[in-house]
Coordinates of C-alpha atoms in Angstrom, one line a residue:
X1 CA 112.7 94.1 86.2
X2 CA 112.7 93.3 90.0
X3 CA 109.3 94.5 90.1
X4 CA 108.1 92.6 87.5
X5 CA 109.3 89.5 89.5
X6 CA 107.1 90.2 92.1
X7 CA 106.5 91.5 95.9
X8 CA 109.0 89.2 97.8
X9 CA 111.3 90.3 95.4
X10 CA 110.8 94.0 95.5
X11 CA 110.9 93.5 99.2
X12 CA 114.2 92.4 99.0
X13 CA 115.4 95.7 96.5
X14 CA 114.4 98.1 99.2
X15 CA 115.6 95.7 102.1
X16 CA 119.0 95.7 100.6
X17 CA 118.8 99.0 99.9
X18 CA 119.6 99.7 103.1
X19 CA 122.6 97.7 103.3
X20 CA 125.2 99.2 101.0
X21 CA 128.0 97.5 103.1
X22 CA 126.6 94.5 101.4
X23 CA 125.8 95.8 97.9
X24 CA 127.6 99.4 97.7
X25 CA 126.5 102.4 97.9
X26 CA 125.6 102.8 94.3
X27 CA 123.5 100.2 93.8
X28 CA 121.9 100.8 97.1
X29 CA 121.0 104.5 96.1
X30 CA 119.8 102.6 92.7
X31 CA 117.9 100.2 94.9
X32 CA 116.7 103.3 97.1
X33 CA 115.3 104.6 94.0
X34 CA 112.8 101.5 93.6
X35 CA 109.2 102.4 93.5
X36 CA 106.9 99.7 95.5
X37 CA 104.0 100.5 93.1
X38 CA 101.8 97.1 92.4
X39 CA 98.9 96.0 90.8
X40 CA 95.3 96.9 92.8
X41 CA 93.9 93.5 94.1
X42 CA 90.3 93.4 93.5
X43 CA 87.9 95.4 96.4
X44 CA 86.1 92.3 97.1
X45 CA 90.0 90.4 98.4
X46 CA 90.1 93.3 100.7
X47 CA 86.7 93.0 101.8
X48 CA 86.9 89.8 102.5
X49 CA 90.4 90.4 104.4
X50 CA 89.3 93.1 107.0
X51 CA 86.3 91.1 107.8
X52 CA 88.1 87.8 108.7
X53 CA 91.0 90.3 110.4
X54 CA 88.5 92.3 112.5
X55 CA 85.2 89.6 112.7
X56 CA 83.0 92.0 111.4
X57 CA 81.2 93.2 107.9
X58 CA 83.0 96.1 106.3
X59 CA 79.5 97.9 106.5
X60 CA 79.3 97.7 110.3
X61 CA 83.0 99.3 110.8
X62 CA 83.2 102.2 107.7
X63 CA 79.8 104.4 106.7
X64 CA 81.6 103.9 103.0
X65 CA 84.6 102.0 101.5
X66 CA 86.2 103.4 98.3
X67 CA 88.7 101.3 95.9
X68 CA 92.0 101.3 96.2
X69 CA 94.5 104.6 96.1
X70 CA 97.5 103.3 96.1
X71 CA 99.1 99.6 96.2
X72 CA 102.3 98.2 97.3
X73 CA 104.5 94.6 97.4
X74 CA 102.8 93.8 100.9
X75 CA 99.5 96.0 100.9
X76 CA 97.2 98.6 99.3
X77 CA 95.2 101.3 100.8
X78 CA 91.8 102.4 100.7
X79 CA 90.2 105.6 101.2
X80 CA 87.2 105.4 103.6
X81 CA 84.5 107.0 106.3
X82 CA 83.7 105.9 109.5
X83 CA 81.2 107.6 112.3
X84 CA 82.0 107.8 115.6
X85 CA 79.3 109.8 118.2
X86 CA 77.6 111.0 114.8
X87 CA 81.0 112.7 113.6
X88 CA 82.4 111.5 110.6
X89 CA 85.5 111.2 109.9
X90 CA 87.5 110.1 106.6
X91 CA 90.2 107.3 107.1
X92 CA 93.2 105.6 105.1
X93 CA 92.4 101.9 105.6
X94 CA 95.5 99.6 105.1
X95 CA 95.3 96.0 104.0
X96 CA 97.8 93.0 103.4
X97 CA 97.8 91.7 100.1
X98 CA 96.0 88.5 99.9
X99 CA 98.7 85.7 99.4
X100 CA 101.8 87.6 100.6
X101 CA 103.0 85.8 103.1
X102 CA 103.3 82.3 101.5
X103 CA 104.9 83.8 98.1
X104 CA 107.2 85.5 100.7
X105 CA 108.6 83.0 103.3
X106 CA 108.6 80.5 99.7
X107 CA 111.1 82.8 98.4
X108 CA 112.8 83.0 101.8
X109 CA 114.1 79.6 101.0
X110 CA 115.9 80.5 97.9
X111 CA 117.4 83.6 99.8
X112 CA 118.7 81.5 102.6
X113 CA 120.5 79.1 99.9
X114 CA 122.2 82.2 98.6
X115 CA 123.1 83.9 101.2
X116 CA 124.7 80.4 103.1
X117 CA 126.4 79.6 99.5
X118 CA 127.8 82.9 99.8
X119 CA 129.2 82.9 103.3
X120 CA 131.1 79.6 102.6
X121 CA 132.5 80.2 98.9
X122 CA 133.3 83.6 99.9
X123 CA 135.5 84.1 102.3
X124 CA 135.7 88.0 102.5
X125 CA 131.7 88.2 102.7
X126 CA 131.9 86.9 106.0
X127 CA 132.3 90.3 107.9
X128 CA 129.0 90.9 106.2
X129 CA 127.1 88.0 107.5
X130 CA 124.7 87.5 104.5
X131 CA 123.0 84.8 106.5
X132 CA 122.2 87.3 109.7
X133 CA 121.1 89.9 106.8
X134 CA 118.8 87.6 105.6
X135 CA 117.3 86.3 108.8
X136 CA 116.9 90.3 109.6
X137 CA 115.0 90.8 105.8
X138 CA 112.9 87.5 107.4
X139 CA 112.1 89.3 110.6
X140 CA 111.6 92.7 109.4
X141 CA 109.3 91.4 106.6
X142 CA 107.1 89.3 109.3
X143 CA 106.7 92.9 111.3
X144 CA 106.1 94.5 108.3
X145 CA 103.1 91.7 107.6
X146 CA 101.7 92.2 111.0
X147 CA 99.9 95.7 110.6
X148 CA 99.4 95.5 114.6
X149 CA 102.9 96.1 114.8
X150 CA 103.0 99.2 112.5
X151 CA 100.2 100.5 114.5
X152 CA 102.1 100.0 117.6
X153 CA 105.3 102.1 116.2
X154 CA 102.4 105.2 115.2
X155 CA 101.3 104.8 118.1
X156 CA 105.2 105.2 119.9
X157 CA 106.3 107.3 117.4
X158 CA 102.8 110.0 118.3
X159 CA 103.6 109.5 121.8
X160 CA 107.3 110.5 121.4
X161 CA 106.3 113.6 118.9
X162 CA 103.3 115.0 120.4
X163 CA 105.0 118.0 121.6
X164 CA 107.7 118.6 118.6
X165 CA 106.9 121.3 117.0
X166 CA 106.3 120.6 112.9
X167 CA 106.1 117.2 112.9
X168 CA 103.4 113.9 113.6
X169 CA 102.2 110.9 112.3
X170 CA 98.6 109.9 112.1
X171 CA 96.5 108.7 114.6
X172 CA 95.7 105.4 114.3
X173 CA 91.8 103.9 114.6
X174 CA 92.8 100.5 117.0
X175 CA 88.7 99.6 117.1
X176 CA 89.1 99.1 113.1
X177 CA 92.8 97.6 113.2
X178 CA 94.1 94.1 113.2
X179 CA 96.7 91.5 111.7
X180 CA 95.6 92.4 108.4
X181 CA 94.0 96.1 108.5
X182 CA 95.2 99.4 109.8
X183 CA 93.2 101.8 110.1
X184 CA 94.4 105.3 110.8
X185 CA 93.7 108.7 110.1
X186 CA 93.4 110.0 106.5
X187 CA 96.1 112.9 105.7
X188 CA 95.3 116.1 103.5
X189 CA 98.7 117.1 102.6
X190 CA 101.2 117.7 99.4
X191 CA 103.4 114.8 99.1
X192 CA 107.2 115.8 99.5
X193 CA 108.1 114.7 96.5
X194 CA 106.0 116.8 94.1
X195 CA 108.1 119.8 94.5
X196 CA 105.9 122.1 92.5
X197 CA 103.3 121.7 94.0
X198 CA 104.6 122.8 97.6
X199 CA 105.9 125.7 95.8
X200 CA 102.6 126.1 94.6
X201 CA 100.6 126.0 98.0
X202 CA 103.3 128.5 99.3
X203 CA 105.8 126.4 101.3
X204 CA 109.6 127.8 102.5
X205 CA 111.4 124.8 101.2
X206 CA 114.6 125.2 103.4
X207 CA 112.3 125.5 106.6
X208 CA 110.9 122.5 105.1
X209 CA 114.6 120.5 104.6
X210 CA 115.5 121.9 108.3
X211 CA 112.9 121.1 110.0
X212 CA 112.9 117.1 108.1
X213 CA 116.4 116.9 109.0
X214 CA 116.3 118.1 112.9
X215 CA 113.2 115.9 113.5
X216 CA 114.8 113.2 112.1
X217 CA 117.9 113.3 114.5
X218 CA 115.7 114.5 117.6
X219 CA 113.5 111.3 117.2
X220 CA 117.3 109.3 116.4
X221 CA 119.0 111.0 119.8
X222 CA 116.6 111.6 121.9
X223 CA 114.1 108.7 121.7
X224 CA 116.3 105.9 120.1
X225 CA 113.4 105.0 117.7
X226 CA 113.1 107.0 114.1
X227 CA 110.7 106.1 110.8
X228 CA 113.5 104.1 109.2
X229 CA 111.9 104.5 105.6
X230 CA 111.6 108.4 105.3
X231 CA 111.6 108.4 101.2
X232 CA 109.5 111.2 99.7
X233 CA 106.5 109.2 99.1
X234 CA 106.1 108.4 102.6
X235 CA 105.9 112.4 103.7
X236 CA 103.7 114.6 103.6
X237 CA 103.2 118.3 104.1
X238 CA 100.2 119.9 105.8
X239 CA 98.6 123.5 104.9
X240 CA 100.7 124.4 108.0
X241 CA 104.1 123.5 107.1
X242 CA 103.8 120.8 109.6
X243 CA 105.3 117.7 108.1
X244 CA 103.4 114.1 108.7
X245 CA 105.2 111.0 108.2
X246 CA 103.0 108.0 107.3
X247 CA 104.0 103.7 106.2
X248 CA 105.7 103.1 109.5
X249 CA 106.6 99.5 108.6
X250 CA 110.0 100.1 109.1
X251 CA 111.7 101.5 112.6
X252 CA 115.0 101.6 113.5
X253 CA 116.0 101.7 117.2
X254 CA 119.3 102.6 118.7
X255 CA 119.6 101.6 122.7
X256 CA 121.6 104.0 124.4
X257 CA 125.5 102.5 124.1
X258 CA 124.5 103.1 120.3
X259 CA 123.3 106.7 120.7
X260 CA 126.3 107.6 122.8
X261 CA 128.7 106.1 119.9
X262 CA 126.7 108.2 117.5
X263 CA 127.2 111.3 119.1
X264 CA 131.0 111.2 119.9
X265 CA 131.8 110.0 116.9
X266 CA 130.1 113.1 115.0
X267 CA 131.5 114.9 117.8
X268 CA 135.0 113.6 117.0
X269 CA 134.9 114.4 113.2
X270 CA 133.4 117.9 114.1
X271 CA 136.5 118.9 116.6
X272 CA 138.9 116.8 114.0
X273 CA 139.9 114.7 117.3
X274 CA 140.8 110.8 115.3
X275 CA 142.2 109.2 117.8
X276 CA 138.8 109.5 120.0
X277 CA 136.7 107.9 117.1
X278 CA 138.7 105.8 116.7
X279 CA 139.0 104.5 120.7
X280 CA 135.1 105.1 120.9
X281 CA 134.9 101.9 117.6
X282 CA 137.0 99.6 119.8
X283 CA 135.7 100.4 123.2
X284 CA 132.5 99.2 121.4
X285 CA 133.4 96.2 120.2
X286 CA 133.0 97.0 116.9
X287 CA 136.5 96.8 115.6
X288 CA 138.6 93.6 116.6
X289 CA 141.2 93.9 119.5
X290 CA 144.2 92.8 117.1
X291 CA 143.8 95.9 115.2
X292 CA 146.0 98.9 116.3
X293 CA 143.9 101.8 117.5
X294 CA 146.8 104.4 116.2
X295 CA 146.3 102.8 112.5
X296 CA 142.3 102.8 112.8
X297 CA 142.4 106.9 113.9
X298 CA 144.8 107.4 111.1
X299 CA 142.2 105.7 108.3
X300 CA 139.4 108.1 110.2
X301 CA 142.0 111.0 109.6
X302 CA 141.5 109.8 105.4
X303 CA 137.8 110.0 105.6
X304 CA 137.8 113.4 108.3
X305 CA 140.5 115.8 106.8
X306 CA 138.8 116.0 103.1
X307 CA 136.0 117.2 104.6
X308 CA 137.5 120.4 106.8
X309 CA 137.9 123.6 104.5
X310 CA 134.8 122.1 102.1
X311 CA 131.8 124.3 102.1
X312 CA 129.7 122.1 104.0
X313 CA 126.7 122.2 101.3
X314 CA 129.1 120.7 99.2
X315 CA 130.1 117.3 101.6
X316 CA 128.2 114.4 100.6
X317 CA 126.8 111.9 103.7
X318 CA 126.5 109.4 100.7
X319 CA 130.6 109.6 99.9
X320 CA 131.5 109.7 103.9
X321 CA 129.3 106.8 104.2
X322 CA 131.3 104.9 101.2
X323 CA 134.8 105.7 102.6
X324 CA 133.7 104.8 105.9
X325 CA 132.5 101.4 104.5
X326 CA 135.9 100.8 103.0
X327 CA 137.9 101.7 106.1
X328 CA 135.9 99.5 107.9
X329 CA 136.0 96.6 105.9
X330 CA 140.4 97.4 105.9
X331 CA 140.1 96.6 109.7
X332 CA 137.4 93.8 109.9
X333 CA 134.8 96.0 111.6
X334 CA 131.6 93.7 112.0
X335 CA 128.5 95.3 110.5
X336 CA 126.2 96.4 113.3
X337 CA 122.5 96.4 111.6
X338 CA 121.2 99.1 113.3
X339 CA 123.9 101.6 112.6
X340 CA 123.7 100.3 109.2
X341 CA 119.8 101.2 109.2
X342 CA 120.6 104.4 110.6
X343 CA 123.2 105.4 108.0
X344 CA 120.9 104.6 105.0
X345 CA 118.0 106.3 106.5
X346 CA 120.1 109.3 107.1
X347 CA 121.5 109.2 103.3
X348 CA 117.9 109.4 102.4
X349 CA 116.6 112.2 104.6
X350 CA 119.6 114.3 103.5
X351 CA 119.0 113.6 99.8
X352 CA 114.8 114.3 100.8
X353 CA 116.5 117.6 101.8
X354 CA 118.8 118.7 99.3
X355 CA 116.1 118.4 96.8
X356 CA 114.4 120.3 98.8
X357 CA 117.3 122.7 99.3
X358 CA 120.5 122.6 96.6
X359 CA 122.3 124.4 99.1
X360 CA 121.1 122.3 102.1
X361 CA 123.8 122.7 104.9
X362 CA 123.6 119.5 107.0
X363 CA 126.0 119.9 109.8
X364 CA 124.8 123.7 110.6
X365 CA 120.8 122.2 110.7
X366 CA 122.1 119.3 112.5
X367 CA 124.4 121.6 115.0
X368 CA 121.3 122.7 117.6
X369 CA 119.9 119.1 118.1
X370 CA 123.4 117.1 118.3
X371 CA 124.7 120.2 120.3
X372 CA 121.8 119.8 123.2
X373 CA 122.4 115.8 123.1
X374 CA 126.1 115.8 124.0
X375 CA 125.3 118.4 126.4
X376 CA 122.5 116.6 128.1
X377 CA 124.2 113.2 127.8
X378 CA 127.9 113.6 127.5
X379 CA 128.6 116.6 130.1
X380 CA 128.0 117.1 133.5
X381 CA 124.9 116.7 133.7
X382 CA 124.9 113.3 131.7
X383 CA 127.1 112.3 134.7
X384 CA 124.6 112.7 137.0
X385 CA 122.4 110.4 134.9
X386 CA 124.9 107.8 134.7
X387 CA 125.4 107.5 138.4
X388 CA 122.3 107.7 139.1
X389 CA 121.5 104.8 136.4
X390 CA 124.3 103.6 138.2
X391 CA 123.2 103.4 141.4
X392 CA 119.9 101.5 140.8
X393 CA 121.8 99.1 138.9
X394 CA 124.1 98.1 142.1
X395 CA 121.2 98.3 144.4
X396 CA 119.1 96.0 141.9
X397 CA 122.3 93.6 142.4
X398 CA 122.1 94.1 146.2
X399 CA 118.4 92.9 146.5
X400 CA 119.6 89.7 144.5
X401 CA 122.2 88.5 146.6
X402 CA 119.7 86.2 149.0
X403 CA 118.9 84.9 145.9
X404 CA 122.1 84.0 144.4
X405 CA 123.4 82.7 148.1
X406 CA 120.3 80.5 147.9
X407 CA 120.9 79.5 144.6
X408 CA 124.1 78.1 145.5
X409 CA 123.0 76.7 148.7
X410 CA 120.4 74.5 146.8
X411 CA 122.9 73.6 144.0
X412 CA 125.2 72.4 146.4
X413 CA 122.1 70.0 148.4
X414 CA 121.0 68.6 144.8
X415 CA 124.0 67.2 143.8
X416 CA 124.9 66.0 147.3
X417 CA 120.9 63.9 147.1
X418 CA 121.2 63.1 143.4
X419 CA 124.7 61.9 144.0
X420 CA 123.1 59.7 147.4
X421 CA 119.7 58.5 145.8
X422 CA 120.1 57.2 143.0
X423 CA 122.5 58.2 140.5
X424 CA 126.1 57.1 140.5
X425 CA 129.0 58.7 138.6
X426 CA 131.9 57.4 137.6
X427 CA 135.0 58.8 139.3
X428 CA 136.0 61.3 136.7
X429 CA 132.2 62.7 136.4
X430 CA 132.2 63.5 140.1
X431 CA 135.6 65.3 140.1
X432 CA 134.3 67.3 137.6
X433 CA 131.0 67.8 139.7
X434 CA 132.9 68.6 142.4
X435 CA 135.0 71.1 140.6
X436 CA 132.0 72.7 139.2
X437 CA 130.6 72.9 142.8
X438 CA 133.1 74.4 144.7
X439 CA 133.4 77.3 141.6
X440 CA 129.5 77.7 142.1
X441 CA 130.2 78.2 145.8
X442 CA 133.3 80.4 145.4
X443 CA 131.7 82.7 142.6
X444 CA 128.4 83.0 145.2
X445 CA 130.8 84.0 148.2
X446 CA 133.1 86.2 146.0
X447 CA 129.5 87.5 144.5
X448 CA 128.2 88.5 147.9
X449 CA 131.5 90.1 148.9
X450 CA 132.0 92.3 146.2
X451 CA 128.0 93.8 146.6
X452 CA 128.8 94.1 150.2
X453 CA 132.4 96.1 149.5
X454 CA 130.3 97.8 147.1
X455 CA 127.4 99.1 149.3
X456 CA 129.8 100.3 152.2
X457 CA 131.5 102.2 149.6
X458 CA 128.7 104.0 148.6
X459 CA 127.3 104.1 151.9
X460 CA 130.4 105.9 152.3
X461 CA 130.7 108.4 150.0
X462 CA 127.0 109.8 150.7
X463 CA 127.5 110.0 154.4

């Protein structure tokens, strides 16, 4: 049915998908399960497309240009050839639907109306900021419609993989690539999903579901940027058991306070230490100060203790991920959209694996990438790091503090000509002028005192 209504709204099925804060977890693992398959557009739109995207006819760029193999709600793709220093090459050629982006932001407008309905009829939505989840569907869907963009997170994403062993994603062609066309390297492979035949072409399935699941956190820990739409269709498997991940239209990207809230909190559940996750959600932010950390660690203790003494093949990230959401929701924890985009990608890449794998054990795979992580980043020699960082962020301080002097200086010289040339204030506005002044002043001084306490300090310690 939601396909039937069209792209913008099958957009919105797989957008929401990801959210199961907002919609549950079963309808988002209904929602996971909705196939972007669309009608082909005729060859000639797409012609017509690349050549007003890239300025150039079709038969100067490709040596040929096949019909369409597969289509989705935003583009379809073609198989081509190009030439390049007589060597051809065969390419996947991606192109926006013709249309899209008008049908879209129209239907925007009716999500908006919802979604704002919602917030003020609905009291205990709130927390889930339908309108902020709609303005992220709006900005995800623009990236998504700006194939530059996707080549760009390739691009990152090669750059960041290039020496993993078992996993890529194509390289991109940038002289054939604009707005509206990506071109990028055609992939021979077996598609994940069509379990048979990797059986068939003599794949280890588990070494398969491992090594999916330990990329997958080494691009998520390590880089902070991971292929947020990792569903069968978009994987593929090489004669090598290498696994290439392709449709990089979604990314998800967690900055490092994020990464280091991931790993001690699966550090936490692992050592069965509640009281630390649950301090690491409010030294976030992410829980509200009025809320008793005690009470918070003993809801974690519901969601951790079922899971110790459970053969771990058996523990579901899809029922940890509900009782989290419920917890959560008992203590008025704001939804934080990447972790939210990490959460469902993770449900996915676990369930990619399972299928792989019945008796896929997720913490033991996970144990050697996680495990080098904390070690790097949480022990001693994360310490280092973090002074270091440190360091350069108080001497970065230091070489501003002419600056911010001078900025007060000249504050204080404006007012005193504005207040002489021309403008007049009546006597309450130039109290509160002067008020504002002399804090100005008095944050500068107290500014350039604490930088200066701060450098002799350091100055100090390393003599």
């Amino acid at each position: 049915a939601v396909v039937r209504l069209g792209p913008s709204y099958v957009k919105l099925g797989q957008f929401l998908a990801t959210r199961p804060d907002v919609v549950g977890n079963d309808m988002a693992l209904d929602l996971a399960l909705l196939q972007d398959k669309m009608h082909t557009f005729p060859q000639a739109e797409a012609i017509a497309a690349i050549e007003a995207s890239l300025g150039r006819k079709v038969g100067d760029l490709y040596a040929s240009f096949d019909g369409a193999v597969a289509a989705a709600s935003i583009a379809q793709v073609h198989s081509a050839e190009t030439v390049n220093d007589g060597v051809a090459s065969r390419v996947a050629v991606k192109v926006i639907r013709p249309g899209v982006r008008r049908r879209f932001f129209h239907d925007l407008e009716s999500y908006f109306l919802a979604a704002r309905l919602q917030e003020k009829y609905i009291p205990s939505s709130r927390r889930l900021r339908p309108v902020q989840v709609t303005e992220t569907l709006a900005q995800t869907t623009k990236i998504e419609m700006d194939l530059r963009l996707e080549a760009a997170a390739l691009s990152e994403l090669g750059e960041n993989t290039k020496d993993d062993p078992g996993f890529r994603v194509p390289s991109v062609d940038w002289e054939r690539t604009g707005r509206d066309v990506l071109t990028m390297e055609w992939v021979d492979g077996v598609k994940m999903n069509d379990i048979a035949g990797l059986v068939e072409a003599g794949h280890d399935l588990r070494a398969i579901a491992a090594n999916l699941i330990q990329s997958f956190l080494r691009h998520t820990l390590r880089d902070g940027f991971f292929h947020a739409d990792m569903h069968p269709g978009n994987l593929f498997v090489e004669a090598n058991g290498t696994i290439v991940a392709v449709d990089l239209g979604i990314a998800g990207r967690l900055g490092k306070k994020e990464r280091r809230f991931l790993a001690e909190i699966l550090y936490g559940f692992i050592v069965r230490d509640y009281q630390r996750v649950a301090e690491v959600h409010f030294e976030a932010g992410y829980v509200p100060r009025q809320h008793n950390v005690s009470a918070f660690a003993q809801a974690i203790r519901a969601i951790g203790e079922p899971i110790h003494g459970q053969p771990a093949e058996t523990i579901s990230m899809a029922k940890l991920l509900t009782l989290l959401f419920e917890v959560t929701e008992l203590f008025d924890m704001a939804t934080r959209p990447e972790l939210i985009l990490l959460q469902k990608t993770m449900v996915v890449v676990e369930g990619v694996a399972r299928t792989l794998d019945p008796a896929f054990n997720m913490w033991k795979t996970s144990e050697p990438v996680v495990g080098d992580w904390i070690a790097g980043n949480l022990g001693p020699r994360g310490l280092l790091v973090d002074a270091r960082d440190g360091t350069r962020a108080l001497l970065a301080l230091a070489r501003q503090a002419p600056d911010i002097a001078a900025r007060t200086e000249r504050l204080s010289r404006e007012i005193d000509l504005m207040a002489e040339h021309g403008l007049r204030f009546d006597e309450a506005t130039a109290r509160a002028i002067g008020k504002a002044e002399a804090r100005h002043t008095r944050s500068g001084r107290v500014a350039l005192w604490v930088i200066a306490l701060t450098l002799v300090y350091i100055a100090w310690k390393i003599l």
